[in-house]
XYZ file of C-alpha atoms in Angstrom:
674
model
C 170.967 16.491 118.507
C 173.145 14.643 121.713
C 176.134 12.729 120.231
C 175.466 10.089 122.563
C 172.154 9.436 121.306
C 173.149 9.715 117.718
C 175.525 7.139 118.887
C 172.835 4.895 120.475
C 170.445 5.171 117.702
C 172.712 4.370 115.063
C 172.426 0.767 115.626
C 168.779 1.064 115.462
C 168.771 2.567 112.205
C 170.906 -0.251 110.427
C 169.107 -2.652 112.511
C 165.755 -2.831 111.849
C 163.084 -1.891 108.926
C 160.069 -0.462 110.019
C 158.294 -0.817 106.844
C 158.126 -4.585 107.668
C 154.821 -5.743 109.484
C 154.723 -7.023 113.181
C 153.765 -10.653 113.975
C 151.382 -10.707 116.557
C 151.855 -14.516 117.072
C 155.680 -13.633 117.830
C 155.743 -10.901 120.695
C 159.346 -10.483 121.421
C 160.790 -10.260 118.315
C 157.780 -8.103 117.304
C 158.515 -5.779 120.342
C 161.804 -5.314 119.312
C 161.160 -4.213 116.119
C 158.750 -1.951 117.337
C 161.247 -0.512 119.956
C 163.501 0.161 117.380
C 161.425 1.646 115.303
C 160.387 4.089 118.137
C 163.789 4.761 118.181
C 164.538 5.567 114.887
C 161.560 7.839 114.865
C 162.726 9.834 118.105
C 165.975 10.412 116.481
C 164.626 11.857 113.268
C 162.342 13.883 115.127
C 159.082 12.269 114.108
C 157.694 12.729 117.492
C 154.190 11.649 116.723
C 155.230 8.222 115.393
C 157.458 7.700 118.090
C 154.658 8.496 120.643
C 152.421 6.056 118.843
C 154.834 3.441 118.898
C 156.079 3.950 122.465
C 152.551 3.646 123.964
C 152.574 -0.185 123.226
C 155.976 -0.906 124.668
C 155.106 -0.614 128.304
C 155.977 -4.299 129.050
C 159.041 -4.543 126.959
C 162.109 -4.478 129.080
C 164.376 -1.950 126.994
C 161.440 0.690 127.178
C 163.003 2.787 129.712
C 165.779 3.230 127.194
C 163.684 5.278 124.839
C 162.204 7.043 127.931
C 165.797 7.695 128.358
C 166.661 9.255 124.967
C 163.825 11.588 125.239
C 165.100 13.062 128.509
C 168.227 13.414 126.831
C 167.315 14.943 123.755
C 165.448 17.659 126.055
C 168.122 17.936 128.780
C 168.910 21.698 128.359
C 165.184 22.371 129.094
C 164.225 19.320 131.360
C 162.411 20.360 134.452
C 162.948 18.553 137.812
C 159.851 17.104 138.173
C 160.407 14.771 134.906
C 163.769 14.131 136.065
C 162.482 12.921 139.465
C 159.850 10.855 137.948
C 162.610 9.048 135.538
C 164.906 8.339 138.489
C 162.046 7.553 141.010
C 161.516 4.544 138.572
C 164.957 3.729 137.953
C 166.811 4.301 141.356
C 168.228 0.701 141.297
C 169.307 0.497 137.693
C 172.125 1.133 135.988
C 169.968 3.528 133.826
C 169.370 5.367 136.573
C 172.487 5.748 137.483
C 173.893 6.779 134.068
C 170.836 9.214 133.815
C 171.611 10.775 137.580
C 175.338 11.713 136.698
C 174.033 13.224 133.433
C 171.492 15.276 134.962
C 173.903 16.420 137.904
C 175.931 17.939 135.176
C 173.247 19.474 133.739
C 172.433 21.167 137.092
C 175.868 22.205 137.414
C 175.761 23.801 134.198
C 172.830 25.691 135.010
C 174.680 26.437 138.556
C 171.304 25.105 140.135
C 173.055 24.043 143.265
C 170.095 23.629 145.418
C 168.468 21.237 143.013
C 171.668 19.595 142.514
C 171.833 18.584 146.061
C 168.365 17.615 145.989
C 169.364 15.076 143.475
C 172.883 14.297 144.642
C 172.953 10.607 146.038
C 175.952 11.506 148.313
C 177.552 8.372 147.612
C 181.333 7.722 149.123
C 183.427 7.091 146.091
C 181.972 9.464 143.432
C 184.251 10.058 140.172
C 186.383 13.331 140.498
C 183.707 15.459 138.390
C 181.251 14.697 140.461
C 183.192 15.230 143.246
C 184.111 18.577 142.138
C 180.510 19.695 141.317
C 179.657 18.461 144.650
C 182.211 21.111 146.164
C 180.857 23.530 143.818
C 176.952 23.078 144.714
C 178.151 23.374 148.539
C 180.231 26.459 147.856
C 177.282 27.704 145.742
C 174.720 27.146 148.622
C 176.865 29.607 151.765
C 178.702 26.469 153.118
C 181.817 28.025 154.514
C 184.879 27.958 152.384
C 186.991 26.951 155.551
C 184.555 23.871 156.302
C 185.669 22.392 152.982
C 189.658 23.005 153.354
C 190.049 19.140 153.465
C 187.712 18.077 150.484
C 188.804 20.492 148.497
C 192.798 19.710 148.829
C 191.911 15.791 148.781
C 191.480 16.250 144.950
C 194.666 17.945 144.541
C 197.385 15.007 144.819
C 197.179 13.439 141.339
C 199.625 13.153 138.125
C 196.801 13.864 135.802
C 195.193 16.875 134.837
C 191.699 17.564 136.543
C 188.563 18.328 135.283
C 187.595 21.839 134.431
C 184.650 21.229 136.983
C 187.452 21.505 139.868
C 188.788 25.053 138.979
C 186.118 26.515 141.509
C 187.328 24.487 144.220
C 191.082 24.971 143.372
C 190.454 28.906 143.046
C 189.268 28.783 146.611
C 192.374 26.619 147.647
C 194.775 29.289 145.760
C 192.362 32.275 147.618
C 193.472 30.943 151.215
C 196.933 29.690 150.217
C 196.370 26.117 150.940
C 198.381 25.219 147.568
C 201.878 26.478 149.183
C 205.007 25.257 147.642
C 204.938 22.141 149.083
C 201.505 21.117 147.755
C 202.849 22.450 144.273
C 205.667 20.280 144.202
C 203.604 17.055 145.747
C 201.771 17.127 142.566
C 204.575 18.197 140.232
C 206.471 14.964 140.934
C 203.334 13.070 140.674
C 202.759 14.683 137.161
C 206.952 13.816 136.596
C 206.114 10.172 137.739
C 203.217 10.223 135.056
C 205.348 11.239 132.465
C 203.012 14.206 131.897
C 205.198 16.771 130.263
C 202.610 19.268 130.250
C 201.251 19.137 133.653
C 204.603 19.443 134.850
C 205.009 22.799 132.916
C 201.746 24.224 134.482
C 202.869 23.325 137.737
C 206.098 24.895 137.198
C 205.322 28.274 136.171
C 203.229 28.495 139.543
C 206.378 28.072 141.495
C 207.642 30.824 143.596
C 210.185 32.731 140.737
C 213.733 31.659 141.147
C 215.457 28.439 142.304
C 212.238 26.772 142.662
C 210.784 27.673 139.515
C 213.865 27.012 137.445
C 214.126 23.087 139.274
C 210.717 22.511 138.210
C 210.823 23.633 134.517
C 214.165 21.767 134.203
C 212.224 18.934 135.246
C 209.739 19.619 132.921
C 211.849 19.871 130.092
C 213.753 16.562 131.118
C 210.584 15.206 130.197
C 209.699 16.680 127.081
C 213.256 17.040 125.891
C 215.695 14.574 127.727
C 218.473 15.280 124.708
C 218.567 18.925 125.327
C 218.371 18.713 129.144
C 221.522 16.368 128.989
C 223.757 18.747 126.807
C 222.712 21.653 129.125
C 223.764 19.750 132.434
C 227.067 19.080 130.958
C 227.708 22.448 132.553
C 225.562 22.422 135.301
C 226.694 22.774 139.024
C 226.567 19.915 141.349
C 223.338 20.442 143.283
C 220.494 18.132 144.418
C 217.879 19.978 141.859
C 220.329 19.619 139.118
C 221.019 15.846 140.078
C 217.581 15.118 139.752
C 217.017 16.773 136.649
C 219.559 15.249 134.885
C 218.719 11.411 136.529
C 215.437 11.894 134.922
C 216.673 13.408 131.370
C 218.929 10.132 131.530
C 216.052 7.715 132.380
C 213.690 8.920 129.519
C 216.513 9.714 126.693
C 217.609 5.523 127.137
C 214.640 4.669 125.380
C 214.442 6.596 122.267
C 218.758 6.664 122.245
C 220.500 4.291 124.681
C 223.847 4.704 122.980
C 223.850 8.212 123.304
C 222.520 7.549 126.586
C 225.337 5.826 127.638
C 227.706 8.188 126.190
C 226.066 10.891 128.547
C 226.195 8.670 131.347
C 229.708 7.973 131.333
C 230.271 11.867 131.813
C 227.697 13.053 133.965
C 228.566 10.113 136.669
C 231.862 11.928 137.223
C 229.968 15.215 137.189
C 226.973 14.740 139.478
C 227.265 12.956 143.071
C 223.889 10.860 142.150
C 222.716 9.040 145.427
C 222.084 5.120 145.123
C 218.361 5.592 144.750
C 218.968 7.530 141.529
C 222.001 6.003 140.402
C 219.856 2.502 140.215
C 217.055 3.788 138.617
C 219.427 5.317 135.642
C 221.446 1.904 135.498
C 217.901 -0.170 135.279
C 216.994 2.102 132.491
C 220.141 1.715 130.603
C 220.551 -1.929 130.900
C 216.946 -2.710 129.682
C 217.450 -0.478 126.587
C 220.792 -1.701 125.949
C 218.963 -5.471 125.630
C 216.127 -4.015 123.772
C 218.829 -2.923 121.219
C 220.244 -6.298 121.613
C 223.610 -4.606 122.339
C 226.743 -7.076 122.929
C 227.522 -5.246 126.209
C 223.781 -5.609 127.465
C 224.961 -8.328 130.189
C 227.536 -6.210 131.293
C 224.903 -3.342 131.956
C 222.643 -5.956 133.853
C 225.786 -6.674 136.261
C 225.440 -3.102 137.301
C 221.609 -3.007 138.361
C 221.011 -3.514 142.000
C 219.035 -6.449 142.933
C 216.794 -4.521 144.808
C 215.428 -2.881 141.330
C 215.337 -6.042 139.295
C 211.659 -7.005 138.315
C 209.608 -9.116 136.028
C 210.649 -6.881 132.823
C 214.257 -6.666 133.687
C 214.559 -10.417 134.373
C 212.650 -11.061 130.743
C 214.952 -8.837 128.839
C 218.535 -9.975 130.536
C 217.531 -13.635 129.094
C 216.449 -11.900 125.888
C 220.031 -10.253 125.695
C 221.596 -13.842 126.227
C 219.574 -15.637 124.036
C 220.133 -12.978 121.040
C 223.530 -14.008 121.217
C 222.952 -17.396 122.101
C 225.196 -17.383 124.829
C 223.703 -20.312 126.281
C 225.694 -20.688 129.621
C 224.446 -16.923 130.578
C 220.742 -17.798 129.930
C 221.216 -20.669 132.251
C 222.890 -18.623 134.997
C 220.262 -15.842 134.253
C 217.416 -18.018 134.936
C 219.117 -19.952 137.939
C 219.693 -16.274 139.209
C 216.081 -15.205 139.195
C 214.620 -14.289 142.786
C 210.977 -16.213 143.484
C 208.341 -15.579 142.013
C 210.237 -14.603 138.792
C 211.826 -17.849 138.823
C 209.098 -19.948 138.840
C 206.848 -18.516 136.015
C 207.285 -20.474 132.789
C 209.005 -18.224 130.710
C 212.328 -18.358 132.619
C 212.200 -22.284 133.369
C 211.448 -23.172 129.798
C 214.765 -21.185 128.957
C 216.440 -22.690 131.718
C 215.801 -26.136 130.392
C 216.662 -25.268 126.871
C 220.065 -24.065 127.993
C 220.584 -27.050 129.964
C 219.829 -29.124 126.712
C 222.279 -27.019 124.501
C 225.063 -27.063 127.092
C 224.650 -30.933 126.756
C 222.947 -31.574 130.221
C 220.043 -33.841 128.357
C 218.693 -35.898 131.575
C 218.560 -32.416 133.425
C 216.990 -30.639 130.536
C 214.647 -33.614 129.987
C 213.001 -33.391 133.591
C 212.912 -29.711 133.560
C 210.786 -29.946 130.333
C 208.631 -32.668 131.880
C 207.814 -30.828 134.925
C 206.743 -27.876 132.761
C 204.718 -29.606 130.487
C 202.172 -29.899 132.880
C 201.264 -26.444 132.310
C 198.601 -25.123 129.551
C 200.569 -21.985 127.824
C 202.773 -21.432 125.254
C 206.067 -22.245 127.074
C 204.405 -25.561 128.781
C 203.423 -26.774 124.923
C 206.818 -26.472 123.840
C 208.383 -28.253 126.593
C 205.725 -31.106 126.117
C 207.180 -31.064 122.551
C 210.866 -31.329 123.756
C 210.320 -33.872 126.241
C 207.843 -35.880 124.389
C 205.297 -36.066 127.157
C 201.350 -35.529 126.242
C 199.771 -32.177 126.524
C 198.196 -31.171 129.625
C 194.548 -29.245 129.275
C 192.662 -29.356 132.553
C 189.137 -28.249 131.933
C 186.922 -27.030 134.652
C 183.382 -27.373 133.307
C 180.402 -25.162 133.967
C 176.950 -27.363 133.688
C 174.105 -25.039 132.949
C 171.776 -24.492 136.000
C 168.297 -23.790 134.430
C 166.412 -22.999 137.810
C 169.547 -20.153 138.569
C 169.514 -19.050 134.929
C 165.840 -18.564 135.385
C 166.036 -16.217 138.392
C 168.982 -14.260 137.052
C 166.682 -13.704 133.899
C 164.517 -11.899 136.417
C 167.464 -9.298 137.427
C 166.409 -5.912 135.493
C 169.883 -4.873 134.636
C 170.683 -8.274 133.483
C 167.521 -9.023 131.109
C 168.149 -5.540 129.978
C 171.857 -6.271 129.158
C 170.946 -9.580 127.212
C 168.142 -7.932 125.610
C 170.472 -4.747 124.262
C 172.989 -7.093 122.909
C 170.282 -9.086 120.924
C 169.179 -5.615 119.219
C 172.531 -4.619 118.593
C 173.158 -1.874 121.269
C 176.556 -3.263 122.420
C 177.954 -0.584 124.504
C 174.718 -0.172 126.245
C 174.414 -3.660 126.899
C 178.081 -4.105 128.547
C 177.355 -1.174 130.937
C 174.026 -2.684 132.201
C 175.957 -5.782 132.394
C 178.888 -4.737 134.318
C 176.501 -2.955 136.420
C 174.762 -5.783 137.528
C 177.103 -8.642 137.303
C 179.971 -7.063 139.471
C 176.834 -7.783 142.324
C 176.667 -11.696 141.607
C 178.605 -14.835 143.731
C 180.872 -16.660 141.240
C 178.293 -19.339 140.855
C 175.479 -16.921 139.441
C 178.214 -14.821 137.416
C 179.168 -18.116 135.440
C 175.561 -18.515 134.988
C 175.354 -15.429 133.294
C 178.211 -16.207 131.297
C 176.163 -19.163 129.949
C 173.406 -17.102 129.313
C 175.582 -14.340 127.154
C 177.457 -17.326 125.133
C 174.018 -18.969 124.325
C 173.056 -15.628 122.612
C 176.628 -15.161 120.861
C 178.054 -12.724 123.327
C 181.136 -14.397 124.047
C 183.656 -11.569 125.093
C 181.752 -11.454 128.378
C 183.488 -14.762 129.497
C 186.724 -13.876 127.966
C 187.164 -10.637 130.180
C 185.861 -12.201 133.335
C 187.836 -15.516 133.126
C 191.052 -14.048 133.326
C 192.861 -15.597 136.192
C 193.183 -18.148 138.645
C 191.776 -21.212 138.316
C 189.256 -19.414 135.936
C 191.248 -19.725 133.397
C 190.785 -23.663 133.321
C 186.780 -23.029 131.975
C 187.963 -23.356 128.576
C 184.383 -23.984 127.081
C 183.341 -20.457 127.932
C 187.146 -19.058 127.234
C 187.580 -20.327 123.604
C 184.083 -20.346 122.210
C 183.551 -22.126 118.605
C 182.058 -19.218 117.194
C 181.210 -19.288 113.420
C 182.448 -22.603 112.980
C 181.034 -23.069 109.837
C 182.244 -19.799 108.236
C 185.886 -19.765 109.774
C 186.124 -23.499 108.594
C 185.106 -22.909 105.091
C 186.989 -19.701 104.752
C 190.419 -21.061 106.267
C 190.343 -23.979 104.321
C 189.437 -22.211 100.655
C 192.426 -19.844 101.618
C 194.973 -23.107 102.644
C 195.186 -22.405 106.092
C 194.610 -24.144 109.754
C 191.014 -23.443 110.939
C 192.184 -23.801 114.503
C 195.137 -20.664 113.765
C 192.055 -18.737 112.370
C 189.842 -19.195 115.689
C 193.292 -18.370 117.759
C 193.766 -15.509 115.973
C 190.323 -14.493 116.434
C 190.505 -14.981 119.780
C 193.238 -12.958 120.371
C 192.793 -9.887 118.175
C 189.095 -9.301 119.554
C 187.941 -11.584 121.998
C 185.006 -12.504 119.869
C 184.060 -8.734 119.783
C 182.403 -8.005 116.024
C 182.239 -4.537 117.042
C 185.933 -4.187 118.081
C 187.854 -1.144 116.909
C 191.350 -0.648 117.932
C 193.663 2.537 118.241
C 195.301 1.871 115.108
C 191.572 1.866 113.600
C 191.465 -1.836 113.032
C 187.641 -3.157 113.107
C 185.773 -6.198 113.706
C 186.576 -9.735 114.616
C 189.692 -10.137 112.749
C 191.016 -6.454 113.271
C 191.673 -5.411 109.541
C 192.185 -1.841 108.734
C 189.768 0.036 106.444
C 192.606 0.119 103.440
C 193.326 -3.871 103.624
C 190.228 -5.043 103.919
C 189.220 -2.947 100.833
C 191.895 -4.638 99.029
C 191.094 -7.603 100.358
C 187.394 -7.126 98.830
C 188.543 -6.370 95.640
C 190.806 -9.371 95.186
C 187.858 -11.393 96.193
C 185.408 -9.726 93.836
C 182.890 -8.659 96.692
C 181.217 -5.453 96.947
C 183.261 -3.228 99.444
C 180.663 -0.807 101.439
C 182.657 1.068 103.658
C 184.363 0.338 107.469
C 180.952 -0.199 108.963
C 180.352 -3.614 106.685
C 183.665 -5.181 108.991
C 181.260 -5.315 112.137
C 179.474 -8.045 109.807
C 181.116 -11.401 111.276
C 180.823 -13.049 108.100
C 182.298 -10.302 105.961
C 185.101 -9.967 108.539
C 186.063 -13.391 108.462
C 186.176 -13.958 104.514
C 188.646 -10.610 104.173
C 190.254 -11.490 107.459
C 191.185 -15.313 106.510
C 192.358 -13.943 102.994
C 194.468 -11.499 104.423
C 196.052 -13.799 106.943
C 196.633 -16.787 103.940
C 198.798 -13.174 101.839
C 201.023 -12.801 104.865
C 201.663 -16.753 105.237
C 202.387 -16.896 101.496
C 204.844 -14.083 101.919
C 206.579 -16.089 104.818
C 206.876 -19.627 103.625
C 203.813 -20.381 104.888
C 205.059 -20.312 108.377
C 201.994 -19.738 110.666
C 204.205 -18.001 113.438
C 205.670 -15.635 110.765
C 202.492 -14.701 109.008
C 201.091 -14.431 112.738
C 203.888 -11.581 113.380
C 203.181 -9.812 109.987
C 199.168 -9.707 110.574
C 200.264 -8.011 114.187
C 203.598 -6.007 112.917
C 203.255 -5.617 109.429
C 205.354 -7.634 106.721
C 208.070 -4.872 106.944
C 209.208 -5.373 110.309
C 209.183 -9.107 110.107
C 211.107 -9.102 107.247
C 213.568 -6.623 108.733
C 214.023 -9.139 111.794
C 214.756 -11.983 109.575
C 217.526 -10.351 107.536
C 219.097 -9.615 111.331
C 218.546 -12.811 113.090
C 217.744 -15.555 110.485
C 219.995 -17.917 111.733
C 217.928 -18.042 115.268
C 215.957 -21.014 116.040
C 212.081 -20.221 115.585
C 211.276 -20.634 119.863
C 214.791 -18.078 120.334
C 213.616 -15.945 117.389
C 210.004 -15.284 118.834
C 211.188 -14.776 122.127
C 213.989 -11.662 120.723
C 211.300 -10.061 118.559
C 211.805 -6.215 119.470
C 208.022 -5.341 119.629
C 206.564 -6.610 123.194
C 203.056 -6.348 121.433
C 203.958 -8.786 118.525
C 206.314 -11.264 120.581
C 203.516 -11.568 123.068
C 200.996 -11.666 120.156
C 202.927 -14.857 118.449
C 203.193 -16.568 121.597
C 199.419 -16.290 122.647
C 198.034 -16.982 118.884
C 200.021 -20.383 118.602
C 199.129 -21.327 122.274
C 195.627 -20.547 121.576
C 195.770 -23.012 118.318
C 196.573 -25.657 120.570
C 193.668 -25.101 122.680
C 191.511 -24.751 119.527
C 192.770 -27.921 118.174
C 191.392 -29.605 121.189
C 188.442 -27.838 121.241
C 187.621 -28.876 117.578
C 189.080 -32.250 117.663
C 190.038 -33.459 120.953
C 193.492 -34.034 120.241
C 196.208 -31.440 119.108
C 198.849 -30.821 116.628
C 202.201 -30.436 117.968
C 202.953 -26.727 118.750
C 206.368 -27.210 117.379
C 204.806 -27.997 113.896
C 203.991 -24.703 113.544
C 207.206 -23.572 114.145
C 209.520 -24.035 111.389
C 212.900 -22.344 111.624
C 213.539 -19.395 109.413
C 214.439 -20.131 106.243
C 213.018 -24.153 106.427
C 210.690 -25.718 104.434
C 206.898 -25.712 106.476
C 205.745 -28.922 105.530
C 202.103 -28.026 106.665
C 200.331 -28.862 109.910
C 199.782 -32.617 110.410
C 196.424 -34.177 111.358
C 195.453 -33.696 115.212
C 197.077 -36.742 116.662
C 198.653 -35.686 119.929
C 196.665 -36.932 123.092
C 195.568 -34.473 125.811
C 195.770 -35.357 129.769
C 195.135 -33.831 132.553
C 198.378 -33.967 133.903
C 197.576 -31.746 137.182
C 194.135 -31.353 137.963
C 194.513 -29.504 141.106
C 196.466 -26.673 139.340
C 194.832 -23.850 137.540
C 196.730 -23.605 133.951
C 198.971 -21.002 134.014
C 198.200 -18.148 131.641
C 199.551 -17.823 127.963
C 202.183 -15.181 127.521
C 200.869 -11.443 127.375
C 197.493 -10.000 128.300
C 194.715 -11.867 128.854
C 191.899 -10.477 127.016
C-alpha cells in the first residue's frame, strides 16, 4: 500500500473504535466515526465494508478524502476517466491540486505524454519536478528540441541537485552543446555558495580536462576538506584560480578551527594577492569565529573587517566578544558604532545602556533603559527592571465576528481543514488550511484563526501572526491551553506554571504532534529515552513514542523533566531552560568557564545560537504568560539569579502592565518567532 495512504490512515486506526454504535441524534460525530471506520476498512483491504460505509457519507465534508485514498491505492492501474471525474469535482480545491500533481507523476512514469498534456493545468509557477515533466511531455509528443532551448536552460542555474525528472531535458541540452563551460561554471559557483560539495564535485568532473577541471575540483575539495586544501595551498603559485580555492578553504576552515585558520591566513596572505572582496570575506569569518571562540584578540580581528561586510550576525558577536571580557568601554563603543538599522534593535540598545551603567553614567543609562522599556521583548523587560518602569504590553484584541465566521465555514477548504483537524489528520488539515487561508484578507484570516483556536488548533495563529503589528495579538499568539493540567503538574513539581506555558510555546508552538530533527516529540518536545525515564519515575505506563502525542501525558512527563533540570542547577529558571534545550553537560561546562558573569551577560554569551535565543525567548514568554494568567507580571530579573547565587523563587505577580506606546508594534523576542 502507498506510504502516504498508510500515514493518512494511521490516525484513523488510533482515533476510532468502529465497534461502538453510531448515535443518530448526533449526526456530525456519527459521521466522523463512520468516516474513520471507512478509512480503517479501506486501509485493511475490507472493500465491501468500506463501500457500505462510504455510501452513507455523501453529505459529509471529508468524504472526498476517502475517494482520494481509493484513487491513490489504485494509482498504478488508474484510468483517465476515473481521474478526470475526481478532478472535475475537485478542480478548485487543495485536494484536487494535490491529486493532480500525483496523477501527472504517474502519467510521467508511464510515459503517457499525450494524456499528461491533457491533464497538465499549464500554470505559470510549477515546481521544478512538474516543470521537467512538462518538458519531457512536450519532447515526447514531437515538439522540436530547439523550440524548448530557453525552457530547458531556465532550470539549470541552481545550487541544488535537480530531480531525476530533469535528466532527459538536460540530456537534450548536452547533446546540443548548450551546457558549455560557462554554464557549468555558473552552476558550480552556485553550488559552492550553497556549500554543496557533492554537487560541486559532480559539476567539476564535467569541465574540460586540464586547468578548468583542476580548478573546479579544488573548489570542491575546499568545501569538503578545507584543512587539506590549505596544506596544499602552501605550495601553489599565485594564480586567480588558486586564490579562489585558498580563500574558500580559509572561510570554511574558520568555523571548525579558527586558531589553525588564523595561522594559515598569516602564511597565505603573503603568498597570494587576494582581491578586496576575497580579503573582506576571509577577515569576516576569522573575526566571527574568533568571537565565537571568545578569543581575547577577537576585537582586533573585528577592526580589520571592512564596514561594507558588517551585518547583524557580526555586530552581535562583536558585542558578545566584548561582553565575554566584560570590557564595558568596548561594549559601549561597539553599540555606538553600529549603522542603522542594526543600532535600532533592542539587543545593542540594551547593552549600550548596560555599558553606560557599568561605566558610572547612571542618568544616561536610566534614560536609555526607560526608552527601551516600552518594548515587549526580552531586552525591553530587562530594561524595565533596571529603570524601575512598568512593563509595556500593548495588546491588539481580535473580536469574534459570528457573521464573518459563518461565511468562512462555507469555504470548502477551510471547512475541510477544521474538520480534518477534528478527526486527527493534522498534516492534511494544514495543507487544506494553507491553501485556502493564503487567499483571505487580513480580517478574514484573523476570524479563521479564531475558529481554529476555538477547537484547540493553536499553532495556526502562532505561525501566522509573526511580524509587525500582528505580534500584538497576544490572545491568539499565546494561548492558555491545557490550563488545569499545566498548573497542576507545574505545582506538583514545584515550578512556575507561566514558565511551563512559555516553554511549551517555545518548544512546539502548541502542536501536540510536533517532532524535531533530533527526534523530540509532542508539546514539550521530549526525547523517547528521557520520556521513558520520567514515566518510570512517576510510576506510569510507558506505551511507546506515540503516547507523547497525547498532551496530558506529554505535559506530565515534561514538567517532571523540567523540574529535574531546575533541581540540578539550583532551581534557576534560566539555567534549567538552557539545560532543557542543550542538555545539562554543556551548561555545566559553560558554568565552569564563566560562572563569574552576571546572568544577563552569561545568557548573551552562551556559545550555542539556538540555546542562547531559546533561553531569552522562554524568559520573555514567561512574562507574557504571567500577564495572560494574572493580569500582572513577575519581574523578569526575579527569574535571573546570577550563577552561584541562591534562587529565592518566583514572587507573586505584582508588577503592573501598561501600554506605554499604543501606536507602536511590539518588537519580536530574540530568535525565531514560531
